[in-house]
PDB file of C-alpha atoms in Angstrom:
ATOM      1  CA  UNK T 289     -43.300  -2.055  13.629  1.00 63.00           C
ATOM      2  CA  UNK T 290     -42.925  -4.111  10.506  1.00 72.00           C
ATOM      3  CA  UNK T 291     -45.621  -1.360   8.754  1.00 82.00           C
ATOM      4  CA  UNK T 292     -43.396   1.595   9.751  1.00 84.00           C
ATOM      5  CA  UNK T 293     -40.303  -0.813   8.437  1.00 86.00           C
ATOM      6  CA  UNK T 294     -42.261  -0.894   5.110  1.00 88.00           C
ATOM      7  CA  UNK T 295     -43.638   2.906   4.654  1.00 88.00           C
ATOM      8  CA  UNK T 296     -39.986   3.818   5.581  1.00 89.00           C
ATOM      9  CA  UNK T 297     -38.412   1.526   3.173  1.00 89.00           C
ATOM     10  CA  UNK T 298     -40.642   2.755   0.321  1.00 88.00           C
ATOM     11  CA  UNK T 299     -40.591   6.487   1.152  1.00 88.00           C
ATOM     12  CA  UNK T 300     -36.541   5.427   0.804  1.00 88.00           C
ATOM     13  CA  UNK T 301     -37.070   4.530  -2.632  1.00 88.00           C
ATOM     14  CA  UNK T 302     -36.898   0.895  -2.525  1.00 89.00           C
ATOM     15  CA  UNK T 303     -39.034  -0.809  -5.033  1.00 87.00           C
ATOM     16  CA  UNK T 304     -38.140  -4.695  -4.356  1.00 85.00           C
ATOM     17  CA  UNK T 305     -40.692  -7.648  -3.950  1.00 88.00           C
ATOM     18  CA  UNK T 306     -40.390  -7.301  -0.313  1.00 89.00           C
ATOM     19  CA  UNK T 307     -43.390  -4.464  -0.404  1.00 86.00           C
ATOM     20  CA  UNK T 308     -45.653  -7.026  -1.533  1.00 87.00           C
ATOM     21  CA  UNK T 309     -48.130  -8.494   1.537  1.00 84.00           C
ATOM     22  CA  UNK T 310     -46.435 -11.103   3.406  1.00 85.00           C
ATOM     23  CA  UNK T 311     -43.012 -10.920   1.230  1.00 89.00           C
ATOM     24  CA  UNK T 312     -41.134  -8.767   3.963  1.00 89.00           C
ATOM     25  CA  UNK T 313     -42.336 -11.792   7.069  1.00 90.00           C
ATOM     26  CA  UNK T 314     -41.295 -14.446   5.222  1.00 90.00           C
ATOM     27  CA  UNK T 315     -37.872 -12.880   4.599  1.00 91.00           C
ATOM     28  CA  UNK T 316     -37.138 -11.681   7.944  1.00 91.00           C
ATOM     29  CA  UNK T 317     -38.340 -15.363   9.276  1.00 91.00           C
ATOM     30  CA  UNK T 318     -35.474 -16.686   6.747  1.00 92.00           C
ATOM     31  CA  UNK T 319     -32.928 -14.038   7.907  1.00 91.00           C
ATOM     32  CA  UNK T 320     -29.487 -14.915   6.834  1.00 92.00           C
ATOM     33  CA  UNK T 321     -30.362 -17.652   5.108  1.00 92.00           C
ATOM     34  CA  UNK T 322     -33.080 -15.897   2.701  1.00 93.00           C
ATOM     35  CA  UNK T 323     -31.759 -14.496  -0.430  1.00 93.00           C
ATOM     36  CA  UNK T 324     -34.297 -11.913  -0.460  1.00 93.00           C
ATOM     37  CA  UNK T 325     -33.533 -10.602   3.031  1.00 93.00           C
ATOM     38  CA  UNK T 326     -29.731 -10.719   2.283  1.00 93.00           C
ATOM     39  CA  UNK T 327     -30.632  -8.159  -1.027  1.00 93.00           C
ATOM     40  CA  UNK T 328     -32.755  -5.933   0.963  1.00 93.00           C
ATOM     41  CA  UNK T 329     -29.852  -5.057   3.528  1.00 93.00           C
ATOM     42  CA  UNK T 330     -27.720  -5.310   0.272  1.00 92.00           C
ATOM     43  CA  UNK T 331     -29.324  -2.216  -1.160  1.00 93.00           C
ATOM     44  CA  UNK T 332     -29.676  -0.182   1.607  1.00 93.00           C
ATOM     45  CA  UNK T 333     -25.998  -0.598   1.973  1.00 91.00           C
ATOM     46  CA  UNK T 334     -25.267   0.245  -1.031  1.00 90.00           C
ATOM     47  CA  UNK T 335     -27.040   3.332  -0.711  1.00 91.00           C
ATOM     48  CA  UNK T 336     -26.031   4.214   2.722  1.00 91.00           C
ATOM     49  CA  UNK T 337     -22.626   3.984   1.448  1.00 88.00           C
ATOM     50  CA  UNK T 338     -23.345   6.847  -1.048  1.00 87.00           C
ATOM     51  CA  UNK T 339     -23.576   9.342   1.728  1.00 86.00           C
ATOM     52  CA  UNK T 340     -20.979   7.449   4.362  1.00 86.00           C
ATOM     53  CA  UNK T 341     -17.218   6.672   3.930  1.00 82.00           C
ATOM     54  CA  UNK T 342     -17.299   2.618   4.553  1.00 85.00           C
ATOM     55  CA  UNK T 343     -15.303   0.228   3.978  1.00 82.00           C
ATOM     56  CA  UNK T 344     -17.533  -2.677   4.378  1.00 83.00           C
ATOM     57  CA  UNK T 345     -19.607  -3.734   1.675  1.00 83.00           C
ATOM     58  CA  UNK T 346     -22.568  -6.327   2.037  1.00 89.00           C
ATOM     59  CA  UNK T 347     -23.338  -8.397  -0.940  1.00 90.00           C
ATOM     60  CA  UNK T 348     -26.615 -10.474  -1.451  1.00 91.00           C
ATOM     61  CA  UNK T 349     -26.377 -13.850  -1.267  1.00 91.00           C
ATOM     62  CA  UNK T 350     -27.855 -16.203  -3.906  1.00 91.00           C
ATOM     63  CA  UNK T 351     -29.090 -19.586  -1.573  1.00 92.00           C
ATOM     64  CA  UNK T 352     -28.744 -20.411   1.870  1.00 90.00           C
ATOM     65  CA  UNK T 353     -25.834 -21.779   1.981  1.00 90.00           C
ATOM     66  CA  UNK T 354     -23.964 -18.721   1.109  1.00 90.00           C
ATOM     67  CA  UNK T 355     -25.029 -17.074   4.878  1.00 91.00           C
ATOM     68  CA  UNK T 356     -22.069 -17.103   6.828  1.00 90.00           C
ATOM     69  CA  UNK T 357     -20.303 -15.008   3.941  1.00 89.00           C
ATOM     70  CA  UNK T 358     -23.637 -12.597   4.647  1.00 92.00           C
ATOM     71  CA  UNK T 359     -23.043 -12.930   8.759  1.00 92.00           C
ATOM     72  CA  UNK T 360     -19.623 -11.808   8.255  1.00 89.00           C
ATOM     73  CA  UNK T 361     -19.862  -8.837   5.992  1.00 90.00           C
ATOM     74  CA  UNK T 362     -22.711  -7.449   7.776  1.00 92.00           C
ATOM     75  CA  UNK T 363     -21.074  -7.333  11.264  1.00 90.00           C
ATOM     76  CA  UNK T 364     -17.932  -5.672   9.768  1.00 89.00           C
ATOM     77  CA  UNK T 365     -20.835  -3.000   8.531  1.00 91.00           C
ATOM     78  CA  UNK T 366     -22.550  -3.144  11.848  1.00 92.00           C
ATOM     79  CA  UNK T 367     -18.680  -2.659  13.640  1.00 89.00           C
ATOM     80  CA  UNK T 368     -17.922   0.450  11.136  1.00 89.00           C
ATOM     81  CA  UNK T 369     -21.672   2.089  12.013  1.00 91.00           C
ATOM     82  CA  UNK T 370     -20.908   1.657  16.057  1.00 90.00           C
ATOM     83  CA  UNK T 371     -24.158  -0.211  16.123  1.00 91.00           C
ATOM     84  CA  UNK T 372     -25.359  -0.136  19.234  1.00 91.00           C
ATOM     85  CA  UNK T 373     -27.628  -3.764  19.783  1.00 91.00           C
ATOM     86  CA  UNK T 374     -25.233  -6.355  21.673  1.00 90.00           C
ATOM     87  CA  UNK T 375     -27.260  -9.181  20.161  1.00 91.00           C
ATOM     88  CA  UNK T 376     -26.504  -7.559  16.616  1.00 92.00           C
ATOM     89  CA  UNK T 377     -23.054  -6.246  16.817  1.00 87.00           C
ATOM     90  CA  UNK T 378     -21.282  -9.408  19.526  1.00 86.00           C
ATOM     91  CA  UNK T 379     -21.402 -12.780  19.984  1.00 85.00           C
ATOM     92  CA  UNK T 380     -20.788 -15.639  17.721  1.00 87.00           C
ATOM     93  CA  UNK T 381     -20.938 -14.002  14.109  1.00 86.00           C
ATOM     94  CA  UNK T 382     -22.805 -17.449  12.340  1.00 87.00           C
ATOM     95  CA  UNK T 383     -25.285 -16.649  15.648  1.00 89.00           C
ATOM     96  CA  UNK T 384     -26.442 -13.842  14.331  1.00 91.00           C
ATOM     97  CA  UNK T 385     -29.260 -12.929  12.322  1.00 92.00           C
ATOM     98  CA  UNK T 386     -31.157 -15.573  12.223  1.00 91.00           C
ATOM     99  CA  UNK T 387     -34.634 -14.977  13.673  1.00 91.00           C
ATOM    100  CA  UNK T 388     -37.244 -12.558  12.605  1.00 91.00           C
ATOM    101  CA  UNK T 389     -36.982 -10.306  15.979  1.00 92.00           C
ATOM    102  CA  UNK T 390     -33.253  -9.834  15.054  1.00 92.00           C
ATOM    103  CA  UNK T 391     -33.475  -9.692  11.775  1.00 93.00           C
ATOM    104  CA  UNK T 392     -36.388  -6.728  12.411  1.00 92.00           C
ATOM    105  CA  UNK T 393     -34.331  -5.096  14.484  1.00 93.00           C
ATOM    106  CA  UNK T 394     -30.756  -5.144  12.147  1.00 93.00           C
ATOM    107  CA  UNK T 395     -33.303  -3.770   9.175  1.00 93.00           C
ATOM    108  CA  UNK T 396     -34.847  -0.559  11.392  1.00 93.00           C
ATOM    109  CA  UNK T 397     -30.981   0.468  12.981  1.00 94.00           C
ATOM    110  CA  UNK T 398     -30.473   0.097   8.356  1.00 94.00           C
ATOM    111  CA  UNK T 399     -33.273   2.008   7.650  1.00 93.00           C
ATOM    112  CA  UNK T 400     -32.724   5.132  10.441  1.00 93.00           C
ATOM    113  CA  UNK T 401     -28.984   4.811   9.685  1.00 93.00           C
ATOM    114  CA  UNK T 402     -29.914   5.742   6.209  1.00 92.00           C
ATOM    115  CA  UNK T 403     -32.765   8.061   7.126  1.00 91.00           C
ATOM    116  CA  UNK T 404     -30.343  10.178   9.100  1.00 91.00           C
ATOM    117  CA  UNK T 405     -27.584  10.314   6.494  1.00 89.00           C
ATOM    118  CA  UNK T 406     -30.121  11.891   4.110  1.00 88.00           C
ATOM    119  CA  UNK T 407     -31.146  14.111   6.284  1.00 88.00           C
ATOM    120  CA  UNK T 408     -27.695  14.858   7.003  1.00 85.00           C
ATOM    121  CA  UNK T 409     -27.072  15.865   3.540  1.00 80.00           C
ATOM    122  CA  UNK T 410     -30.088  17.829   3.053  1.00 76.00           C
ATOM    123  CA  UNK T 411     -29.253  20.178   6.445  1.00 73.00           C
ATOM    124  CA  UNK T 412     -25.735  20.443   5.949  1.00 67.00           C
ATOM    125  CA  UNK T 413     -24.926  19.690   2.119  1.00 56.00           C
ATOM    126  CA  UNK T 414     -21.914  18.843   1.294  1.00 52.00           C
ATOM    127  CA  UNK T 415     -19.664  21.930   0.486  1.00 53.00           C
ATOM    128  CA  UNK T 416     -18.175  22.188  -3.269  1.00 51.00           C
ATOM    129  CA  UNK T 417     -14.995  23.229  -3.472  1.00 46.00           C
ATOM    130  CA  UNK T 418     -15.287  26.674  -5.048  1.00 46.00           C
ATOM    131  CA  UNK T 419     -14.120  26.516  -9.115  1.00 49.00           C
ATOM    132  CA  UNK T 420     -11.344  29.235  -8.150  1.00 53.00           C
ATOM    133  CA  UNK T 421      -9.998  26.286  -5.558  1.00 59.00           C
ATOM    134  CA  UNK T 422     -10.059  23.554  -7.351  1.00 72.00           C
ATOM    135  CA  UNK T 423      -7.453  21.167  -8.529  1.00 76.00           C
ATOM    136  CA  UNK T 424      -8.105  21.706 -11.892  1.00 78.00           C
ATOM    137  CA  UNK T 425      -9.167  25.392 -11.886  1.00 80.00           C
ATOM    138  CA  UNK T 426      -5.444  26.077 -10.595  1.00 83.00           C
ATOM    139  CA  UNK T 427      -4.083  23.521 -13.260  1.00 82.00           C
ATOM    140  CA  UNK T 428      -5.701  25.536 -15.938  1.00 84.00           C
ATOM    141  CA  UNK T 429      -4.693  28.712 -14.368  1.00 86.00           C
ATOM    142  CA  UNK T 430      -1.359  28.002 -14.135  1.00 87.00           C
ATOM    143  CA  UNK T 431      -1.223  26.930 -17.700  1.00 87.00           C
ATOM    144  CA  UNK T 432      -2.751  30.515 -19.061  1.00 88.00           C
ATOM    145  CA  UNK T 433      -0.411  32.717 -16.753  1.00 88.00           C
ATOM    146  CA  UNK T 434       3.038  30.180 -18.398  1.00 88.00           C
ATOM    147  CA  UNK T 435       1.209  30.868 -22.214  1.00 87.00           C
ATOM    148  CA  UNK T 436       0.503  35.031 -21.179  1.00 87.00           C
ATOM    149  CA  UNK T 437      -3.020  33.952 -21.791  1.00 86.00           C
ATOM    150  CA  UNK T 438      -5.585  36.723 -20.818  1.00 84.00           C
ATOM    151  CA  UNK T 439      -8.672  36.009 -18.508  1.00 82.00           C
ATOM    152  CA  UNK T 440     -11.130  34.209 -20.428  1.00 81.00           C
ATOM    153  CA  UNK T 441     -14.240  35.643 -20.389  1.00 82.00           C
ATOM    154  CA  UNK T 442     -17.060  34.017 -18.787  1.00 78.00           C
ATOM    155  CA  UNK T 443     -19.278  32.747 -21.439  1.00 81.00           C
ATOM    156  CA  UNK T 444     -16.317  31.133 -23.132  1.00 82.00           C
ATOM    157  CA  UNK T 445     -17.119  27.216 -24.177  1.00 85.00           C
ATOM    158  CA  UNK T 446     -14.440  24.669 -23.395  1.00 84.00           C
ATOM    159  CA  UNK T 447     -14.156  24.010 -27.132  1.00 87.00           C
ATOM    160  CA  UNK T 448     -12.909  27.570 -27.696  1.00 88.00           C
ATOM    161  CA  UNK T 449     -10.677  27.704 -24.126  1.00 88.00           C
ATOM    162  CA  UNK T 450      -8.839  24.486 -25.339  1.00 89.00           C
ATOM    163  CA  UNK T 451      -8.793  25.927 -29.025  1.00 90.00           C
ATOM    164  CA  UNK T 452      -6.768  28.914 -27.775  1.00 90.00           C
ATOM    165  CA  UNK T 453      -4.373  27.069 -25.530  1.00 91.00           C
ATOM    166  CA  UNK T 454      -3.453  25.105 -28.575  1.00 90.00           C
ATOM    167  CA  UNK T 455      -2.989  28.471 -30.357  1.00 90.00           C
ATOM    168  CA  UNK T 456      -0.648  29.916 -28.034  1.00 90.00           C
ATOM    169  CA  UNK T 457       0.694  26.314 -27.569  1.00 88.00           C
ATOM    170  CA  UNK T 458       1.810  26.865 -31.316  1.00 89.00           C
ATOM    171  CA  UNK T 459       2.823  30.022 -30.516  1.00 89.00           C
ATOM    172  CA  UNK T 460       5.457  29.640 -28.441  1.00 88.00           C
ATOM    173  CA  UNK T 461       6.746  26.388 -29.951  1.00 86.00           C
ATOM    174  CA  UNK T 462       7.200  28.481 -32.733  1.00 88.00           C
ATOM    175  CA  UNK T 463       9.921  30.169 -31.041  1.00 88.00           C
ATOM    176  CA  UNK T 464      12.069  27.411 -29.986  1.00 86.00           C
ATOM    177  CA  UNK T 465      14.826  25.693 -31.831  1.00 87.00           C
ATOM    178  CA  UNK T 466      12.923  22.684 -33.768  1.00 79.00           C
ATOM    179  CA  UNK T 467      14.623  20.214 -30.857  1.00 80.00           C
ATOM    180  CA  UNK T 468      14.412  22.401 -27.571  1.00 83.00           C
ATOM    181  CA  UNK T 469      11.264  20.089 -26.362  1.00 80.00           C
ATOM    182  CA  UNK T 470      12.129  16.794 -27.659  1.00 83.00           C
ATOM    183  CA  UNK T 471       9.982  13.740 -29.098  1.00 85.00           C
ATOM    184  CA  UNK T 472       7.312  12.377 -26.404  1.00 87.00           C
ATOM    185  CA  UNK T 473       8.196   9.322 -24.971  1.00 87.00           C
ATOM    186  CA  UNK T 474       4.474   8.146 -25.834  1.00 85.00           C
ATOM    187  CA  UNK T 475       4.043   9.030 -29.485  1.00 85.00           C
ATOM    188  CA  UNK T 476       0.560   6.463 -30.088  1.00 85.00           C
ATOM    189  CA  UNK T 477      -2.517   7.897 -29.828  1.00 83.00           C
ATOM    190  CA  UNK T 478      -4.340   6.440 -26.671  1.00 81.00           C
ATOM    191  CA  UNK T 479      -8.501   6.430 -26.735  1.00 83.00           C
ATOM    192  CA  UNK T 480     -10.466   5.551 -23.566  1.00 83.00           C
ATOM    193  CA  UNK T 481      -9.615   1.953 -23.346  1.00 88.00           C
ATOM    194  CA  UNK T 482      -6.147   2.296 -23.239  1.00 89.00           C
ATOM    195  CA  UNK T 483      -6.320   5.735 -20.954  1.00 87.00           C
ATOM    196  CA  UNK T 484      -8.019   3.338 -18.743  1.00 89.00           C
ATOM    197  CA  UNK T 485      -5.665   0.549 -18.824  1.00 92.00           C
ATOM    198  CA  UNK T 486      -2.865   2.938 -18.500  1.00 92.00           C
ATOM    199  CA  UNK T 487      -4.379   3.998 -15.491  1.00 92.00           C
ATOM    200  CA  UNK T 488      -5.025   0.825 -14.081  1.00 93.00           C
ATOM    201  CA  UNK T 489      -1.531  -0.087 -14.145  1.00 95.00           C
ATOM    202  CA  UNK T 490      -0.456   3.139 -12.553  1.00 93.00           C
ATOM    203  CA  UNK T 491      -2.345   2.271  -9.564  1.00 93.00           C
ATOM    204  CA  UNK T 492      -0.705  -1.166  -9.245  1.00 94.00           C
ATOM    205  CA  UNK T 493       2.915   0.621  -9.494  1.00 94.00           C
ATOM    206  CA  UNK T 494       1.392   3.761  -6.555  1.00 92.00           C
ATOM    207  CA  UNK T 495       0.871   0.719  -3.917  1.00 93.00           C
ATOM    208  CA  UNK T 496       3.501  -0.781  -4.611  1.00 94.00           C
ATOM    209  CA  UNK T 497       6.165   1.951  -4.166  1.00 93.00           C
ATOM    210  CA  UNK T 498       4.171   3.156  -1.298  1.00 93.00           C
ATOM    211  CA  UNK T 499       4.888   0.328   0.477  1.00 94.00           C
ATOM    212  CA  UNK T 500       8.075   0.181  -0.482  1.00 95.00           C
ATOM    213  CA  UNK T 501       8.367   4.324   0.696  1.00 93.00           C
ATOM    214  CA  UNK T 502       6.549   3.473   3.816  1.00 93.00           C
ATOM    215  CA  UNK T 503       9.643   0.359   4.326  1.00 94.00           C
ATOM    216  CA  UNK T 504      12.401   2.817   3.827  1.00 94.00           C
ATOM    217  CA  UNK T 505      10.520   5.470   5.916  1.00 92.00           C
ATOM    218  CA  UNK T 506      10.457   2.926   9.015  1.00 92.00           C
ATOM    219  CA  UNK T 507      14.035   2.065   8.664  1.00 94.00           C
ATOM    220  CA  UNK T 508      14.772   5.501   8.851  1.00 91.00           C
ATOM    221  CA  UNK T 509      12.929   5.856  11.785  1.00 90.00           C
ATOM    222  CA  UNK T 510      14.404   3.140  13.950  1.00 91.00           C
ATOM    223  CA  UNK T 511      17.666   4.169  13.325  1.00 90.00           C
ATOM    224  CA  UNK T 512      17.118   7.975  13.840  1.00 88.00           C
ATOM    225  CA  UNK T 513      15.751   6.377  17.186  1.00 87.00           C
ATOM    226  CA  UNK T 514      18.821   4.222  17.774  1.00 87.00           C
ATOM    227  CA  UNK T 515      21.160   7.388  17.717  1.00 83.00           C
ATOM    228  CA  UNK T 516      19.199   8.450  20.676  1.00 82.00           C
ATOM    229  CA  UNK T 517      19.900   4.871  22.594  1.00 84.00           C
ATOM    230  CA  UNK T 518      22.919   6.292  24.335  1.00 83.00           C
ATOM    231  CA  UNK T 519      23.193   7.762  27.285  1.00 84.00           C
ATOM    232  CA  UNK T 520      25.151  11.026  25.973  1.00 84.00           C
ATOM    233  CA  UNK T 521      22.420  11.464  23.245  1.00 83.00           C
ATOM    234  CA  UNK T 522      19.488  11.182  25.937  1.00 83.00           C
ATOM    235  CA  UNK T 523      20.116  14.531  27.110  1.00 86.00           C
ATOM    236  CA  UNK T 524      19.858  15.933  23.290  1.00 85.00           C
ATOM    237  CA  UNK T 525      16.160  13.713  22.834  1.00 82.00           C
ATOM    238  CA  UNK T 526      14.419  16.882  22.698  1.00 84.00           C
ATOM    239  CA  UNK T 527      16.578  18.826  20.268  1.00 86.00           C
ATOM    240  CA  UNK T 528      16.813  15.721  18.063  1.00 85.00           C
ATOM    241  CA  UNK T 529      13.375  15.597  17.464  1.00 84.00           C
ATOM    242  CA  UNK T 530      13.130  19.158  16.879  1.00 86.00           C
ATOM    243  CA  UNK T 531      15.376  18.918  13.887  1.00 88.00           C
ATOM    244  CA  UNK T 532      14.621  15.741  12.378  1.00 87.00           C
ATOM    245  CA  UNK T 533      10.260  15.827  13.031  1.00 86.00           C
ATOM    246  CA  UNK T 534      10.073  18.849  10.366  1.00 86.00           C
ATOM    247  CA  UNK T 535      12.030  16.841   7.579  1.00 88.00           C
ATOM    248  CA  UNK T 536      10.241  13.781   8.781  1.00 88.00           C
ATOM    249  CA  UNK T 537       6.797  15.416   8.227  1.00 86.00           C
ATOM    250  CA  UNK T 538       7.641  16.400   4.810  1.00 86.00           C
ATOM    251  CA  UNK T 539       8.451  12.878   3.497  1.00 88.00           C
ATOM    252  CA  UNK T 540       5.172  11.520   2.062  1.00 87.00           C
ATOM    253  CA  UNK T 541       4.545   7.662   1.332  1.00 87.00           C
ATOM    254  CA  UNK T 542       2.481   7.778  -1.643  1.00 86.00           C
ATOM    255  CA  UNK T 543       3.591   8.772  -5.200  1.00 87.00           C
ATOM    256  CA  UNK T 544       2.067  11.616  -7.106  1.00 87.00           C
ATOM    257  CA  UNK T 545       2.717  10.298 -10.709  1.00 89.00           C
ATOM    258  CA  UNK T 546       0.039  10.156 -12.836  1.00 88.00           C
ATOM    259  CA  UNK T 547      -1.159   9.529 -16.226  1.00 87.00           C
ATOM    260  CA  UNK T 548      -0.475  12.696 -17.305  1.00 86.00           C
ATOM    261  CA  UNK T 549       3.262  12.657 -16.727  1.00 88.00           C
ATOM    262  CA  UNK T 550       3.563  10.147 -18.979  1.00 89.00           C
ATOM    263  CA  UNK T 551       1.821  11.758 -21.741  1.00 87.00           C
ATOM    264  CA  UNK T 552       4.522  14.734 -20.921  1.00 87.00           C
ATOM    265  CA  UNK T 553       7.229  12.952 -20.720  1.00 89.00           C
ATOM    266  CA  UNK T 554       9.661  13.311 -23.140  1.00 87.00           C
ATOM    267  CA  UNK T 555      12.056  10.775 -24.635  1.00 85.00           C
ATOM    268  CA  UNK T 556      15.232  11.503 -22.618  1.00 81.00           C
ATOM    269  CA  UNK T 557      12.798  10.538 -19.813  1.00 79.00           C
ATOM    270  CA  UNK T 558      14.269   6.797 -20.894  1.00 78.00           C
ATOM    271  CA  UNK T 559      17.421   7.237 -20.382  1.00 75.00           C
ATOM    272  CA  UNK T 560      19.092   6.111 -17.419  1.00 72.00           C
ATOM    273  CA  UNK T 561      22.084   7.278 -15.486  1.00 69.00           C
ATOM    274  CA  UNK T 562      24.226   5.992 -13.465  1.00 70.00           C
ATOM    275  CA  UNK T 563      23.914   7.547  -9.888  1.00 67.00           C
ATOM    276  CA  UNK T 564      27.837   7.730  -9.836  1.00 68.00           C
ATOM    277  CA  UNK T 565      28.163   9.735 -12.655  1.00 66.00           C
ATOM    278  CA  UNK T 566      29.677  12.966 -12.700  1.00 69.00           C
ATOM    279  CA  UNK T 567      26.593  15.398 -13.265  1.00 70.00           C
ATOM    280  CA  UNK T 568      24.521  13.478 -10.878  1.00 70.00           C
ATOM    281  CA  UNK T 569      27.171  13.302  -8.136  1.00 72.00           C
ATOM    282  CA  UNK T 570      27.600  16.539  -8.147  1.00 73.00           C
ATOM    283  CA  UNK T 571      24.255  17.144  -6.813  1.00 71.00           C
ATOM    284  CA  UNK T 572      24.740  13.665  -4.269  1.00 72.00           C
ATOM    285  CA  UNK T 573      28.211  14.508  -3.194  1.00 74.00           C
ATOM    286  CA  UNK T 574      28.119  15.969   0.573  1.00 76.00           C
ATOM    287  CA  UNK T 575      31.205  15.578   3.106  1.00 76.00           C
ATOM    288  CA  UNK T 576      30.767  13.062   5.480  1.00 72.00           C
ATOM    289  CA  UNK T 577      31.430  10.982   2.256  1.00 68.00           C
ATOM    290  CA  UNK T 578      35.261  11.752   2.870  1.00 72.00           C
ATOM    291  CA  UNK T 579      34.898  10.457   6.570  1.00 69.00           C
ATOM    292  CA  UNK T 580      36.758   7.267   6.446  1.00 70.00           C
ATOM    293  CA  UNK T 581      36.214   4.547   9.346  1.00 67.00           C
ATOM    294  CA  UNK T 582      38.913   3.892  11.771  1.00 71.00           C
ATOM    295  CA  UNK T 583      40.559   0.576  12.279  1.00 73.00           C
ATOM    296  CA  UNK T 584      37.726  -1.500  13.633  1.00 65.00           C
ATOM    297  CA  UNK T 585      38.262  -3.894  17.206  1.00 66.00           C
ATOM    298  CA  UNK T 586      38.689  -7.604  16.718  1.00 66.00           C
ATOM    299  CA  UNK T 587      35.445  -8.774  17.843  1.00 61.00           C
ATOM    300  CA  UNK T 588      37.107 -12.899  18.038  1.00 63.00           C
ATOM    301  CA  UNK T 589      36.177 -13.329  14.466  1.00 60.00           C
ATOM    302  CA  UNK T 590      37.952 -15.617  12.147  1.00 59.00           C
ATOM    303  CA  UNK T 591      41.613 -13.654  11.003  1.00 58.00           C
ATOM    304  CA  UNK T 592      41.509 -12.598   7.663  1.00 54.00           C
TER     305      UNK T 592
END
């Protein structure tokens, strides 16, 4: 079994010590503990995660000490792959993997895991979205039919596609009073390192308004569902939902800004108004805003 282990492993691609004669025993007699065992399942995890959506990721360890960190990683891989083998997927985690039939075992359900995920790919490849579907086929697109911009034709290079957006670009800026666009609110040129920086703080600022979205968005549930606590509002459950599940769907929790509006933006971008003002109330105003609250019941608080 440990020969089929081996031709399998090497018609996988993997080129570590552990082909050698004798190298693969001696690590699977180590298990855990054996640095050269944990980089073995290291790499096929790493490659079975180029054909599998995981979330787990095993790391090799570097000395025996670091096995536990190994033990745990592996059965969160092990939980996300449904593996099968009770005495590699329960138990006492630190239990596990730490004789050469287990550790045999854990590296073939590895190996045909990966096996079948090739396979997998080479049956049923992975469809391509079509270039007339794409995201940024239908950004470009959009951006030649606002310019008037012909069909290119099809052996046109990027550098001369680009070249005549810019033209037309001029074209129509041409047109405009000198202040109808406005300055951009990022005037510096930006070269990879800052694009990527840029970026990086994006990300930060997506999480954390999408968990601020997803806070409002359950407070807006729970009391959409405490206007249905009463008895007279029971008997409406069903129409309630029917009006308020369509809106609901249509609230997303995470933010679609990217680095690209800010190199749009423009500099009245930075200017802030108050959301009582008079242009922006007009759009905020509605009329249960005039519906004043009656004289409220003493509930035995202090008198004022």
């Amino acid at each position: 079994m440990e020969n089929d282990t081996l031709v399998s492993l090497e018609d996988l691609g993997y080129q570590g010590p552990l082909l050698e004669d004798g190298a693969l025993d001696g690590a699977l007699s180590g298990g855990a503990a054996s640095p050269e065992f944990t980089k073995l399942c290291a790499w096929i995890s790493t490659e079975l995660r180029l054909y599998c959506q995981l979330e787990e990721n095993v790391h090799a360890t570097n000395c025996p000490s670091e096995a536990e960190a190994f033990q745990l990683e592996m059965s969160g891989l092990l939980s996300e792959l449904a593996c099968p083998y009770p005495v590699l997927a329960s138990g006492d985690i630190t239990q596990r993997f730490l004789n050469s039939t287990d550790c045999l075992l854990l590296l073939t359900f590895l190996v045909s895991e990966l096996e079948a995920s090739r396979m997998i790919l080479v049956n049923k490849p992975e469809k391509k979205n079509q270039e007339s579907g794409s995201p940024m086929f239908l950004e470009l697109k959009g951006i030649c039919m606002s310019l008037g911009m012909s069909k290119p034709p099809a052996n046109i290079t990027m550098f001369q596609f680009f070249s005549g957006i810019e033209k037309k670009l001029k074209e129509a800026m041409s047109k405009v009073p000198p202040h109808h666009v406005g300055e951009p609110l990022m005037k510096k040129a930006l070269g990879p390192v800052h694009v990527e920086k840029i970026e990086a703080i994006n990300q930060a600022l997506v999480k954390e308004y999408e968990m601020r979205r997803k806070m409002l968005l359950k407070r807006l549930d729970v009391t959409v569902q405490s206007f249905g606590w009463s008895d007279r509002a029971k008997t409406h459950a069903e129409k309630l939902a029917s009006v308020y599940q369509p809106l609901r769907s249509a609230l997303c929790t995470k933010s679609n800004i990217s680095v690209a509006h800010l190199l749009a933006a423009r500099q009245d971008f930075s200017k802030i108004l108050r959301t009582s003002s008079g242009k922006i109330r007009e759009k905020t105003a509605c009329a249960i805003n005039k519906v004043l609250m009656g004289r409220v019941p003493d509930r035995g608080g202090p008198p004022l």
